[in-house]
Coordinates of C-alpha atoms in Angstrom, one line a residue:
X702 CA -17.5 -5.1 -8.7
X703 CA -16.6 -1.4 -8.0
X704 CA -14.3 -1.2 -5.3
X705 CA -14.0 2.6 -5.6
X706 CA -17.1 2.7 -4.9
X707 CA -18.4 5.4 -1.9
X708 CA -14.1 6.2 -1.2
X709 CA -14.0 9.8 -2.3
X710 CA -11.9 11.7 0.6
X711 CA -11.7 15.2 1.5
X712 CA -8.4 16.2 3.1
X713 CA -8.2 18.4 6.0
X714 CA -5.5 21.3 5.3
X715 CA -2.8 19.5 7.7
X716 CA -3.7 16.2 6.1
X717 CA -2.8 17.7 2.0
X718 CA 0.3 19.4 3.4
X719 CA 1.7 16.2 4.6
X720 CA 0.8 14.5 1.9
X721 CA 2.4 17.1 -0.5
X722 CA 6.0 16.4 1.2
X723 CA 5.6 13.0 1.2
X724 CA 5.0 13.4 -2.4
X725 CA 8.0 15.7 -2.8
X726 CA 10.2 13.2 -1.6
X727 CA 9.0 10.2 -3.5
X728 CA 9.5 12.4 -7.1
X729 CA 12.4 9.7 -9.1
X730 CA 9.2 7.3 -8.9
X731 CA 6.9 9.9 -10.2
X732 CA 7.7 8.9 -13.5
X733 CA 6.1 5.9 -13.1
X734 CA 2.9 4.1 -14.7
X735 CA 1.6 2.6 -11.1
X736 CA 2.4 6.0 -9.3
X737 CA -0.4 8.3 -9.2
X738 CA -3.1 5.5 -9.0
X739 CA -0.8 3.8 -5.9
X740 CA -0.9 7.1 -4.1
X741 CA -4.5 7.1 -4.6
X742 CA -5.2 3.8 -3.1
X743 CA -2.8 4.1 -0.8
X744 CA -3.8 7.7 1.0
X745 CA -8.0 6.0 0.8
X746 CA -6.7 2.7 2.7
X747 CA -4.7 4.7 5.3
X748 CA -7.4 6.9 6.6
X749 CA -10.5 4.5 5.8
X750 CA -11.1 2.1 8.1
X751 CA -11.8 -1.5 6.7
X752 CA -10.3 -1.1 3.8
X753 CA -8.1 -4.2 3.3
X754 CA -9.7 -5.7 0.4
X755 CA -9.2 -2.9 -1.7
X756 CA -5.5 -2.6 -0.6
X757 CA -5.4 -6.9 -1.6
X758 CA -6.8 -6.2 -4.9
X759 CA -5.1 -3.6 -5.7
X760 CA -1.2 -5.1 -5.5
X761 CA -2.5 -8.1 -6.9
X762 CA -3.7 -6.0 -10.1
X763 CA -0.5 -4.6 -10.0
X764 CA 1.6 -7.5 -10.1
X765 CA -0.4 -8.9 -11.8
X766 CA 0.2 -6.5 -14.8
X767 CA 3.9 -5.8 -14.2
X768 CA 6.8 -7.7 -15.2
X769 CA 9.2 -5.4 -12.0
X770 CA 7.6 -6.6 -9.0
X771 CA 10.6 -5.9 -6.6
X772 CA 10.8 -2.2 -7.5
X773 CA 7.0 -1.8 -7.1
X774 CA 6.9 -3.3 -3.6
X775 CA 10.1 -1.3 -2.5
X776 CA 8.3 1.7 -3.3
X777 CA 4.8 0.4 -2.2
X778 CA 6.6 -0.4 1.4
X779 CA 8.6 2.9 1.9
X780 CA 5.0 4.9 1.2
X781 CA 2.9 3.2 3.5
X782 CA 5.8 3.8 6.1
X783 CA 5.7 7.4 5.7
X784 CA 1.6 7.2 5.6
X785 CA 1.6 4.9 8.7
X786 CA 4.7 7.3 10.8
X787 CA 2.0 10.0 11.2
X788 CA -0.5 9.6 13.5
X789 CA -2.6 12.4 12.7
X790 CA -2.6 11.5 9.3
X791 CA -3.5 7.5 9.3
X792 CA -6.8 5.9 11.1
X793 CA -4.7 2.4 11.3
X794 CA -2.0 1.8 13.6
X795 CA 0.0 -0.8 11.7
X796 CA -0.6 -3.0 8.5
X797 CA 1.3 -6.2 7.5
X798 CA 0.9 -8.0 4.3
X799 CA 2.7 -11.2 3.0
X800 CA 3.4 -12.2 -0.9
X801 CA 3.9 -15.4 -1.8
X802 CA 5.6 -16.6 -5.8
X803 CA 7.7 -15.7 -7.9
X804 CA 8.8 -12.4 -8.1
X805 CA 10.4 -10.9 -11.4
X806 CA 10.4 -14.1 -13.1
X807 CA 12.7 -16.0 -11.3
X808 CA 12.2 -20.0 -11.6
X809 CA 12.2 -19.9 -7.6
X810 CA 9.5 -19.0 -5.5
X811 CA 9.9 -16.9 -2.6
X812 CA 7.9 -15.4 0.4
X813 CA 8.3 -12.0 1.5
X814 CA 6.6 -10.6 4.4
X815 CA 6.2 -6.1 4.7
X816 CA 5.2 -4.8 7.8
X817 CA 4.9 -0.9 8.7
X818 CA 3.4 0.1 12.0
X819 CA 2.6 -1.7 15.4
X820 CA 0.6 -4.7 14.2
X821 CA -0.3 -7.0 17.3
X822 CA 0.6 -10.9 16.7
X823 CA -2.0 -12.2 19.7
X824 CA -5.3 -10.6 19.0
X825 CA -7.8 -10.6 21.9
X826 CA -8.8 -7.1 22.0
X827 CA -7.5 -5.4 18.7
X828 CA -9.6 -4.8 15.7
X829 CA -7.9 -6.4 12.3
X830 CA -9.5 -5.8 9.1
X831 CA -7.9 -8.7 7.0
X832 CA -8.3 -9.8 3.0
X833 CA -6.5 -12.3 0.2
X834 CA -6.0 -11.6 -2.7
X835 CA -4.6 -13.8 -5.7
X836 CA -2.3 -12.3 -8.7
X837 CA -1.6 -14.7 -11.8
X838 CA 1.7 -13.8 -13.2

């Protein structure tokens, strides 16, 4: 399955300015395997709409294949902040997800729970794009 598939984006001059700042300030994590392909998946999910299941299968790839999964979701979380802050920039208002296991090999399991955004709790009237995704560690 090609989940790439049809997500080329052309940015709009305000849109790669902002970006580049972003980027500018995110530079000690630059150095990074997961970087440039996170900021790629990122910037696609934030302005396409329905986009959550490439977004799920993407951090469970990546935690999947790395052994640091607290410095990856530190940096994952502080990014889709800045994407999210913008309205001009993002499509989405908020975004929420939730990890379940063990993270960085610790014998306990935990949950953690990232939310960036207004994201509504009752939904009646608001339109939530929603996907699971599992990651064997």
């Amino acid at each position: 399955q090609n989940l790439n598939k049809g997500l080329s984006l052309n940015l709009k001059n305000f849109q790669a300015n902002f970006l580049k700042k972003k980027l500018l300030g995110l530079r000690r994590e630059s150095r990074n395997q997961f970087f440039k392909e996170t900021v790629n998946i990122l910037v696609i999910s934030v302005i396409r709409k329905n986009s959550a299941q490439l977004l799920a299968k993407f951090i469970a790839y990546q935690l999947g294949n790395m052994k640091r999964h607290s410095f990856f979701l530190i940096f994952l979380k502080r990014f889709i902040i800045a994407l999210i802050s913008e309205k001009k920039f993002s499509n989405i208002s908020g975004i929420k997800f939730a990890i379940k296991g063990r993270f960085n090999g610790v014998p306990r399991a935990r949950k953690r729970i990232y939310e960036a955004g207004k994201v509504p709790t009752q939904t009646i009237d608001s339109k939530i794009d929603y996907s699971q995704a599992t990651a064997y560690t």
